[in-house]
């Protein structure tokens, strides 16, 4: 086994670990990072962009730096390097848990138990569940599966291919910070600005690759490309737009519209307006599409890592 394939083997092993094990019930590394970032926030918080930028540097930089140190310690052992990559991939990739939560909500909706679906929805996204009926919940789940395929799977693999274990860990750290402080609430509008912008920058390549792979792996490639080109730029998020539009076209459904976050109503543009409304069965279709996209992304990331290191 040559050194330029360490990432490919490690990432594949990590994805298998995620497939068979999912996320641990306790002590998940991302949750540990979140608690540490919360402690840093309690010390640094000021209603100021500069302090928020320092928070992002300390937390994301610290995580990536620790990963770089670990990588340097195992550099001379291929087996240890592969094992570290596998552990890091398993820790940062969340495709299995994403699918599990989506399917649990879909099962509740299929059984007609909208209240249970509302109770589980916050495990998947930040929407106000009480503001949604069954169709609205199903649409929220499909949109969340699409966006999190990019954030929790493809984006991490892209940065792992480019930066090894520090890339994997650094990307997930930034993505976690964005989820914690990157939203436009009164408290975080300034403090979370740096984390949100950094997440936009790091998420850019993964989001475009996710959209490409969704078109390739979906039932309607032309529809996915058409929706992406026509509607992605209308979305307020530069990265969620291409991903959600491509998933909408690939699944033949209509996404977007009004939604509520923390009591704040947002009116988002419709994506793939010629598609039909989302049905409960589309949740399973979205999960399967997400899984196919993740596997294809592994192949792309492995090829990029091999070419990059082979040419180094």
Coordinates of N, CA, C and O in Angstrom, one line a residue, residues 157-310:
X157 N -15.4 15.2 3.2 CA -14.6 14.4 2.4 C -13.7 15.2 1.5 O -12.5 14.9 1.2
X158 N -14.3 16.3 0.9 CA -13.5 17.2 0.1 C -12.3 17.8 0.8 O -11.2 17.7 0.3
X159 N -12.6 18.3 2.0 CA -11.5 18.9 2.7 C -10.5 17.9 3.3 O -9.3 18.1 3.5
X160 N -11.0 16.6 3.5 CA -10.1 15.6 3.9 C -9.2 15.2 2.7 O -8.0 15.0 2.9
X161 N -9.7 15.2 1.5 CA -8.9 14.9 0.3 C -7.8 16.0 0.1 O -6.7 15.7 -0.3
X162 N -8.2 17.2 0.4 CA -7.3 18.4 0.2 C -6.3 18.6 1.4 O -5.1 18.9 1.2
X163 N -6.7 18.3 2.6 CA -5.9 18.6 3.7 C -5.7 17.5 4.7 O -5.2 17.7 5.8
X164 N -6.1 16.3 4.4 CA -5.9 15.1 5.3 C -6.8 15.3 6.5 O -7.8 15.9 6.5
X165 N -6.3 14.7 7.6 CA -7.1 14.7 8.9 C -7.3 16.1 9.4 O -8.4 16.4 9.8
X166 N -6.3 17.0 9.3 CA -6.6 18.4 9.7 C -7.7 19.0 8.8 O -8.5 19.8 9.4
X167 N -7.8 18.7 7.6 CA -8.9 19.2 6.7 C -10.2 18.7 7.1 O -11.2 19.4 7.2
X168 N -10.3 17.4 7.4 CA -11.5 16.8 7.9 C -12.0 17.5 9.2 O -13.2 17.9 9.3
X169 N -11.1 17.5 10.1 CA -11.5 18.1 11.5 C -11.8 19.6 11.4 O -12.7 20.0 12.0
X170 N -10.9 20.3 10.7 CA -11.1 21.7 10.6 C -12.5 22.1 9.9 O -13.2 23.0 10.4
X171 N -12.8 21.4 8.9 CA -14.1 21.6 8.2 C -15.3 21.4 9.2 O -16.2 22.2 9.3
X172 N -15.3 20.3 9.8 CA -16.4 20.0 10.7 C -16.4 20.9 11.9 O -17.5 21.3 12.4
X173 N -15.3 21.4 12.4 CA -15.2 22.4 13.5 C -15.9 23.7 13.0 O -16.8 24.2 13.7
X174 N -15.6 24.1 11.8 CA -16.2 25.4 11.3 C -17.7 25.2 11.1 O -18.5 26.1 11.5
X175 N -18.1 24.0 10.6 CA -19.5 23.8 10.3 C -20.3 23.7 11.7 O -21.4 24.2 11.7
X176 N -19.7 23.2 12.7 CA -20.3 23.1 14.0 C -20.4 24.5 14.6 O -21.4 24.9 15.2
X177 N -19.4 25.3 14.5 CA -19.4 26.7 15.0 C -20.5 27.5 14.3 O -21.2 28.3 14.9
X178 N -20.7 27.3 13.0 CA -21.7 28.0 12.2 C -23.1 27.6 12.8 O -24.0 28.5 12.9
X179 N -23.3 26.3 13.1 CA -24.6 25.9 13.6 C -24.8 26.5 15.0 O -26.0 26.7 15.4
X180 N -23.7 26.7 15.8 CA -23.9 27.2 17.1 C -24.1 28.7 17.2 O -24.9 29.2 17.9
X181 N -23.3 29.5 16.4 CA -23.4 30.9 16.5 C -23.6 31.6 15.2 O -23.6 32.9 15.2
X182 N -23.7 30.9 14.1 CA -23.7 31.6 12.8 C -25.1 32.1 12.3 O -25.2 32.7 11.2
X183 N -26.1 31.9 13.1 CA -27.4 32.3 12.7 C -27.7 33.8 13.1 O -26.9 34.4 13.9
X184 N -28.7 34.4 12.5 CA -28.9 35.8 12.5 C -29.8 36.2 13.7 O -30.7 37.0 13.5
X185 N -29.6 35.7 14.9 CA -30.3 36.1 16.0 C -29.7 37.4 16.6 O -28.6 37.8 16.1
X186 N -30.4 38.0 17.5 CA -29.9 39.3 18.1 C -28.5 39.1 18.7 O -27.6 39.9 18.6
X187 N -28.4 38.0 19.4 CA -27.2 37.7 20.2 C -26.0 37.4 19.2 O -24.9 37.8 19.5
X188 N -26.2 36.8 18.1 CA -25.1 36.3 17.3 C -25.0 37.0 15.9 O -24.1 36.6 15.2
X189 N -25.7 38.0 15.7 CA -25.7 38.7 14.4 C -24.3 39.2 14.1 O -23.8 39.1 13.0
X190 N -23.6 39.7 15.1 CA -22.2 40.2 15.0 C -21.2 39.1 15.4 O -20.3 38.9 14.7
X191 N -21.5 38.6 16.5 CA -20.5 37.6 17.1 C -20.3 36.4 16.2 O -19.2 35.8 16.1
X192 N -21.4 35.9 15.5 CA -21.3 34.8 14.7 C -21.0 35.0 13.3 O -20.9 34.1 12.5
X193 N -20.7 36.3 12.9 CA -20.5 36.7 11.5 C -19.3 35.9 10.9 O -19.4 35.4 9.8
X194 N -18.2 35.9 11.6 CA -17.0 35.3 11.1 C -17.2 33.8 10.9 O -16.7 33.2 9.9
X195 N -17.8 33.1 11.9 CA -18.0 31.7 11.7 C -18.9 31.4 10.5 O -18.7 30.4 9.8
X196 N -20.0 32.2 10.3 CA -20.9 32.0 9.2 C -20.2 32.2 7.9 O -20.3 31.4 6.9
X197 N -19.4 33.3 7.8 CA -18.7 33.6 6.5 C -17.6 32.5 6.2 O -17.4 32.1 5.1
X198 N -16.9 32.0 7.3 CA -15.9 31.0 7.1 C -16.6 29.7 6.6 O -16.1 29.0 5.8
X199 N -17.7 29.4 7.2 CA -18.5 28.2 6.8 C -18.9 28.3 5.3 O -18.9 27.3 4.6
X200 N -19.3 29.5 4.9 CA -19.7 29.7 3.5 C -18.5 29.4 2.5 O -18.6 28.8 1.5
X201 N -17.3 29.9 2.9 CA -16.1 29.7 2.1 C -15.7 28.3 2.0 O -15.5 27.7 0.9
X202 N -15.7 27.6 3.2 CA -15.2 26.2 3.2 C -16.3 25.3 2.6 O -16.0 24.2 2.1
X203 N -17.5 25.7 2.7 CA -18.6 24.8 2.2 C -18.8 24.9 0.7 O -19.5 24.1 0.1
X204 N -18.2 25.9 0.1 CA -18.4 26.2 -1.4 C -18.1 25.0 -2.2 O -18.9 24.5 -3.0
X205 N -16.9 24.4 -2.2 CA -16.6 23.2 -3.1 C -17.5 22.0 -2.8 O -17.9 21.3 -3.7
X206 N -17.7 21.7 -1.5 CA -18.5 20.5 -1.2 C -19.9 20.7 -1.7 O -20.6 19.7 -2.2
X207 N -20.5 21.9 -1.6 CA -21.9 22.1 -2.1 C -22.0 21.9 -3.6 O -22.9 21.3 -4.0
X208 N -21.0 22.4 -4.3 CA -21.1 22.2 -5.8 C -20.9 20.8 -6.2 O -21.6 20.3 -7.1
X209 N -20.0 20.1 -5.5 CA -19.8 18.7 -5.8 C -21.1 17.9 -5.4 O -21.5 17.0 -6.1
X210 N -21.7 18.2 -4.3 CA -22.9 17.6 -3.9 C -24.0 17.7 -5.0 O -24.7 16.8 -5.3
X211 N -24.1 19.0 -5.5 CA -25.1 19.2 -6.5 C -24.8 18.4 -7.8 O -25.7 17.8 -8.4
X212 N -23.6 18.4 -8.2 CA -23.2 17.6 -9.4 C -23.5 16.1 -9.2 O -24.1 15.4 -10.0
X213 N -23.2 15.6 -8.0 CA -23.4 14.1 -7.7 C -24.9 13.8 -7.6 O -25.3 12.7 -7.9
X214 N -25.6 14.8 -7.0 CA -27.1 14.6 -6.9 C -27.7 14.5 -8.3 O -28.6 13.6 -8.6
X215 N -27.2 15.3 -9.2 CA -27.7 15.2 -10.6 C -27.3 13.9 -11.2 O -28.1 13.2 -11.9
X216 N -26.1 13.4 -11.0 CA -25.6 12.2 -11.6 C -26.3 11.0 -11.0 O -26.6 10.0 -11.7
X217 N -26.6 11.0 -9.7 CA -27.2 9.8 -9.0 C -28.7 9.8 -8.9 O -29.3 8.8 -8.5
X218 N -29.3 10.9 -9.3 CA -30.8 11.0 -9.1 C -31.5 10.4 -10.3 O -31.0 10.0 -11.3
X219 N -32.9 10.4 -10.2 CA -33.7 9.9 -11.2 C -33.9 10.8 -12.4 O -34.3 10.3 -13.5
X220 N -33.6 12.1 -12.2 CA -33.8 13.0 -13.3 C -32.6 14.0 -13.4 O -32.7 15.1 -12.9
X221 N -31.5 13.5 -14.0 CA -30.3 14.4 -14.1 C -30.6 15.7 -14.8 O -30.1 16.7 -14.3
X222 N -31.3 15.7 -15.9 CA -31.6 17.0 -16.5 C -32.4 17.9 -15.7 O -32.2 19.1 -15.6
X223 N -33.4 17.4 -15.0 CA -34.2 18.2 -14.1 C -33.4 18.8 -12.9 O -33.6 19.9 -12.5
X224 N -32.4 18.0 -12.4 CA -31.5 18.5 -11.4 C -30.7 19.7 -11.8 O -30.6 20.7 -11.2
X225 N -30.1 19.5 -13.0 CA -29.3 20.6 -13.6 C -30.1 21.8 -13.9 O -29.7 22.9 -13.6
X226 N -31.3 21.6 -14.4 CA -32.1 22.7 -14.8 C -32.5 23.5 -13.5 O -32.5 24.7 -13.5
X227 N -32.9 22.8 -12.5 CA -33.3 23.5 -11.2 C -32.2 24.2 -10.6 O -32.3 25.3 -10.1
X228 N -31.0 23.5 -10.6 CA -29.8 24.2 -10.1 C -29.5 25.5 -10.8 O -29.3 26.5 -10.2
X229 N -29.5 25.5 -12.1 CA -29.2 26.6 -12.9 C -30.2 27.7 -12.7 O -29.9 28.9 -12.7
X230 N -31.5 27.3 -12.6 CA -32.5 28.3 -12.6 C -32.8 28.9 -11.2 O -33.1 30.1 -11.1
X231 N -32.6 28.1 -10.2 CA -33.1 28.5 -8.9 C -32.1 28.7 -7.8 O -32.4 29.3 -6.7
X232 N -30.9 28.1 -7.9 CA -29.9 28.1 -6.8 C -29.6 29.5 -6.3 O -29.5 29.7 -5.1
X233 N -29.4 30.4 -7.3 CA -28.9 31.7 -6.9 C -30.0 32.5 -6.1 O -29.7 33.5 -5.5
X234 N -31.3 32.1 -6.2 CA -32.4 32.7 -5.5 C -32.3 32.5 -4.0 O -32.9 33.2 -3.2
X235 N -31.7 31.4 -3.6 CA -31.6 31.0 -2.2 C -30.7 31.9 -1.4 O -29.7 32.4 -1.9
X236 N -31.1 32.3 -0.2 CA -30.3 33.2 0.6 C -28.9 32.6 1.0 O -28.0 33.3 1.3
X237 N -28.8 31.3 1.0 CA -27.5 30.6 1.3 C -26.8 30.3 0.0 O -27.3 29.6 -0.8
X238 N -25.5 30.7 -0.1 CA -24.8 30.4 -1.4 C -24.5 29.0 -1.5 O -24.2 28.5 -2.7
X239 N -24.5 28.2 -0.5 CA -24.2 26.8 -0.6 C -25.4 25.9 -0.5 O -25.5 24.9 -1.2
X240 N -26.4 26.2 0.3 CA -27.6 25.4 0.4 C -28.4 25.5 -0.9 O -29.1 24.6 -1.3
X241 N -28.3 26.7 -1.6 CA -29.1 26.9 -2.8 C -28.8 25.8 -3.8 O -29.7 25.1 -4.3
X242 N -27.5 25.6 -4.3 CA -27.3 24.6 -5.3 C -27.6 23.2 -4.8 O -28.2 22.4 -5.6
X243 N -27.4 22.9 -3.6 CA -27.7 21.5 -3.1 C -29.2 21.3 -3.1 O -29.6 20.2 -3.6
X244 N -29.9 22.2 -2.5 CA -31.4 21.9 -2.4 C -32.1 22.0 -3.7 O -33.0 21.2 -4.0
X245 N -31.6 22.9 -4.6 CA -32.2 22.9 -5.9 C -31.9 21.6 -6.7 O -32.8 21.1 -7.4
X246 N -30.7 21.2 -6.6 CA -30.3 19.9 -7.3 C -31.1 18.7 -6.8 O -31.6 17.9 -7.6
X247 N -31.2 18.6 -5.5 CA -32.0 17.5 -4.9 C -33.5 17.7 -5.4 O -34.1 16.6 -5.7
X248 N -34.0 18.9 -5.4 CA -35.4 19.1 -5.8 C -35.6 18.6 -7.2 O -36.6 17.8 -7.5
X249 N -34.7 19.0 -8.1 CA -34.8 18.5 -9.5 C -34.6 17.0 -9.6 O -35.3 16.4 -10.4
X250 N -33.6 16.5 -8.9 CA -33.3 15.0 -9.0 C -34.5 14.2 -8.5 O -34.8 13.1 -9.0
X251 N -35.2 14.7 -7.5 CA -36.4 14.0 -6.9 C -37.7 14.3 -7.6 O -38.7 13.7 -7.3
X252 N -37.7 15.4 -8.4 CA -38.9 15.8 -9.1 C -39.9 16.5 -8.1 O -41.1 16.5 -8.4
X253 N -39.4 17.1 -7.0 CA -40.3 17.7 -6.1 C -40.0 19.2 -6.0 O -39.0 19.7 -6.5
X254 N -40.9 19.9 -5.3 CA -40.8 21.4 -5.2 C -40.4 21.7 -3.7 O -41.0 21.3 -2.8
X255 N -39.3 22.4 -3.6 CA -38.8 22.8 -2.2 C -38.9 24.3 -2.1 O -39.1 25.0 -3.0
X256 N -38.5 24.8 -0.9 CA -38.6 26.2 -0.6 C -39.9 26.7 -0.2 O -40.8 25.9 0.1
X257 N -40.1 28.0 -0.1 CA -41.3 28.6 0.4 C -41.2 29.1 1.8 O -40.0 29.3 2.3
X258 N -42.3 29.4 2.5 CA -42.2 30.0 3.8 C -41.8 29.0 4.9 O -42.1 27.8 4.8
X259 N -41.0 29.5 5.8 CA -40.6 28.6 7.0 C -40.4 29.5 8.2 O -40.3 30.7 8.1
X260 N -40.3 28.9 9.3 CA -40.1 29.6 10.6 C -38.9 29.1 11.4 O -38.8 27.9 11.6
X261 N -38.1 30.0 11.8 CA -36.9 29.7 12.7 C -37.0 30.6 13.9 O -37.0 31.8 13.8
X262 N -37.1 29.9 15.1 CA -37.1 30.7 16.3 C -38.1 31.8 16.4 O -37.9 32.9 16.9
X263 N -39.3 31.5 15.8 CA -40.4 32.5 15.8 C -40.2 33.6 14.7 O -41.1 34.4 14.6
X264 N -39.2 33.5 13.9 CA -39.0 34.4 12.8 C -39.4 33.7 11.5 O -38.8 32.7 11.1
X265 N -40.3 34.3 10.8 CA -40.8 33.7 9.5 C -39.9 34.2 8.3 O -39.6 35.4 8.2
X266 N -39.5 33.3 7.5 CA -38.7 33.6 6.3 C -39.5 33.1 5.1 O -40.0 32.0 5.1
X267 N -39.5 33.9 4.0 CA -40.1 33.6 2.8 C -39.1 33.3 1.8 O -38.5 34.2 1.2
X268 N -38.8 32.0 1.6 CA -37.7 31.7 0.6 C -38.3 31.3 -0.7 O -39.4 30.9 -0.9
X269 N -37.5 31.5 -1.8 CA -37.9 31.2 -3.1 C -38.2 29.8 -3.3 O -37.6 28.9 -2.6
X270 N -39.1 29.5 -4.2 CA -39.4 28.1 -4.5 C -38.3 27.5 -5.4 O -37.9 28.2 -6.4
X271 N -37.9 26.3 -5.2 CA -36.9 25.6 -5.9 C -37.6 24.5 -6.8 O -38.3 23.7 -6.2
X272 N -37.3 24.5 -8.1 CA -37.9 23.5 -9.0 C -39.4 23.7 -8.9 O -40.2 22.7 -8.6
X273 N -39.9 24.9 -9.3 CA -41.3 25.2 -9.2 C -42.2 24.3 -10.1 O -43.4 24.2 -9.8
X274 N -41.7 23.6 -11.1 CA -42.5 22.7 -11.9 C -42.7 21.3 -11.2 O -43.4 20.5 -11.7
X275 N -42.0 21.1 -10.1 CA -42.1 19.8 -9.4 C -43.4 19.7 -8.6 O -44.1 20.7 -8.4
X276 N -43.7 18.5 -8.1 CA -44.9 18.4 -7.3 C -44.5 18.6 -5.8 O -43.3 18.8 -5.5
X277 N -45.5 18.7 -5.0 CA -45.3 18.9 -3.6 C -44.6 17.7 -3.0 O -44.8 16.5 -3.5
X278 N -43.9 17.9 -1.9 CA -43.2 16.8 -1.2 C -44.2 15.9 -0.5 O -45.1 16.3 0.2
X279 N -44.0 14.6 -0.7 CA -44.8 13.6 0.0 C -44.0 12.8 1.0 O -42.7 12.8 0.9
X280 N -44.6 12.1 1.9 CA -43.9 11.3 2.9 C -42.9 10.4 2.3 O -41.8 10.2 2.7
X281 N -43.3 9.7 1.2 CA -42.4 8.7 0.6 C -41.2 9.3 0.0 O -40.2 8.6 -0.2
X282 N -41.2 10.6 -0.2 CA -40.0 11.3 -0.8 C -38.9 11.4 0.3 O -37.7 11.6 -0.1
X283 N -39.2 11.2 1.5 CA -38.1 11.2 2.6 C -37.2 10.1 2.3 O -36.0 10.2 2.4
X284 N -37.8 8.9 2.1 CA -36.9 7.7 1.9 C -36.1 7.9 0.6 O -35.0 7.5 0.5
X285 N -36.8 8.4 -0.4 CA -36.0 8.7 -1.7 C -34.9 9.6 -1.5 O -33.8 9.5 -2.1
X286 N -35.1 10.7 -0.7 CA -34.0 11.6 -0.4 C -32.9 11.0 0.4 O -31.7 11.2 0.1
X287 N -33.2 10.1 1.3 CA -32.2 9.4 2.1 C -31.3 8.5 1.2 O -30.1 8.5 1.3
X288 N -32.0 7.8 0.3 CA -31.3 6.9 -0.6 C -30.4 7.7 -1.6 O -29.3 7.3 -1.9
X289 N -30.9 8.9 -2.0 CA -30.1 9.7 -2.9 C -28.9 10.2 -2.1 O -27.8 10.3 -2.6
X290 N -29.1 10.6 -0.9 CA -28.0 11.1 0.0 C -26.9 10.0 0.1 O -25.7 10.3 0.0
X291 N -27.3 8.8 0.3 CA -26.4 7.7 0.5 C -25.6 7.5 -0.8 O -24.3 7.3 -0.8
X292 N -26.2 7.6 -2.0 CA -25.5 7.4 -3.2 C -24.5 8.5 -3.4 O -23.4 8.3 -3.9
X293 N -25.0 9.7 -3.1 CA -24.1 10.9 -3.3 C -22.8 10.7 -2.4 O -21.7 11.0 -2.8
X294 N -23.0 10.3 -1.1 CA -21.9 10.1 -0.2 C -20.9 9.1 -0.7 O -19.7 9.3 -0.7
X295 N -21.4 8.0 -1.3 CA -20.5 7.0 -1.9 C -19.7 7.5 -3.1 O -18.5 7.2 -3.2
X296 N -20.4 8.2 -3.9 CA -19.7 8.8 -5.1 C -18.7 9.9 -4.6 O -17.6 10.0 -5.2
X297 N -19.0 10.6 -3.6 CA -18.1 11.6 -3.1 C -16.9 11.0 -2.5 O -15.7 11.5 -2.6
X298 N -17.0 9.8 -1.9 CA -15.8 9.1 -1.4 C -14.9 8.7 -2.6 O -13.7 8.9 -2.5
X299 N -15.5 8.3 -3.7 CA -14.7 8.0 -4.8 C -13.9 9.2 -5.4 O -12.7 9.1 -5.7
X300 N -14.6 10.3 -5.5 CA -14.0 11.5 -6.0 C -12.9 12.0 -5.0 O -11.8 12.4 -5.4
X301 N -13.2 12.0 -3.7 CA -12.2 12.4 -2.7 C -11.0 11.5 -2.8 O -9.8 12.0 -2.7
X302 N -11.2 10.2 -2.9 CA -10.0 9.3 -2.9 C -9.2 9.6 -4.2 O -7.9 9.6 -4.1
X303 N -9.8 9.8 -5.3 CA -9.1 10.1 -6.5 C -8.3 11.4 -6.4 O -7.2 11.5 -6.8
X304 N -9.0 12.4 -5.8 CA -8.3 13.7 -5.7 C -7.1 13.6 -4.7 O -6.0 14.1 -5.0
X305 N -7.3 12.9 -3.6 CA -6.2 12.7 -2.7 C -5.0 12.0 -3.4 O -3.8 12.3 -3.2
X306 N -5.3 10.9 -4.1 CA -4.2 10.2 -4.8 C -3.5 11.0 -5.8 O -2.3 11.0 -5.8
X307 N -4.2 11.7 -6.6 CA -3.6 12.6 -7.6 C -2.8 13.7 -7.0 O -1.6 14.0 -7.4
X308 N -3.3 14.3 -5.9 CA -2.6 15.4 -5.2 C -1.3 14.9 -4.6 O -0.3 15.5 -4.8
X309 N -1.4 13.8 -3.9 CA -0.2 13.3 -3.2 C 0.8 12.7 -4.2 O 2.0 12.7 -4.0
X310 N 0.2 12.1 -5.3 CA 1.1 11.5 -6.3 C 1.9 12.6 -7.0 O 3.0 12.3 -7.5

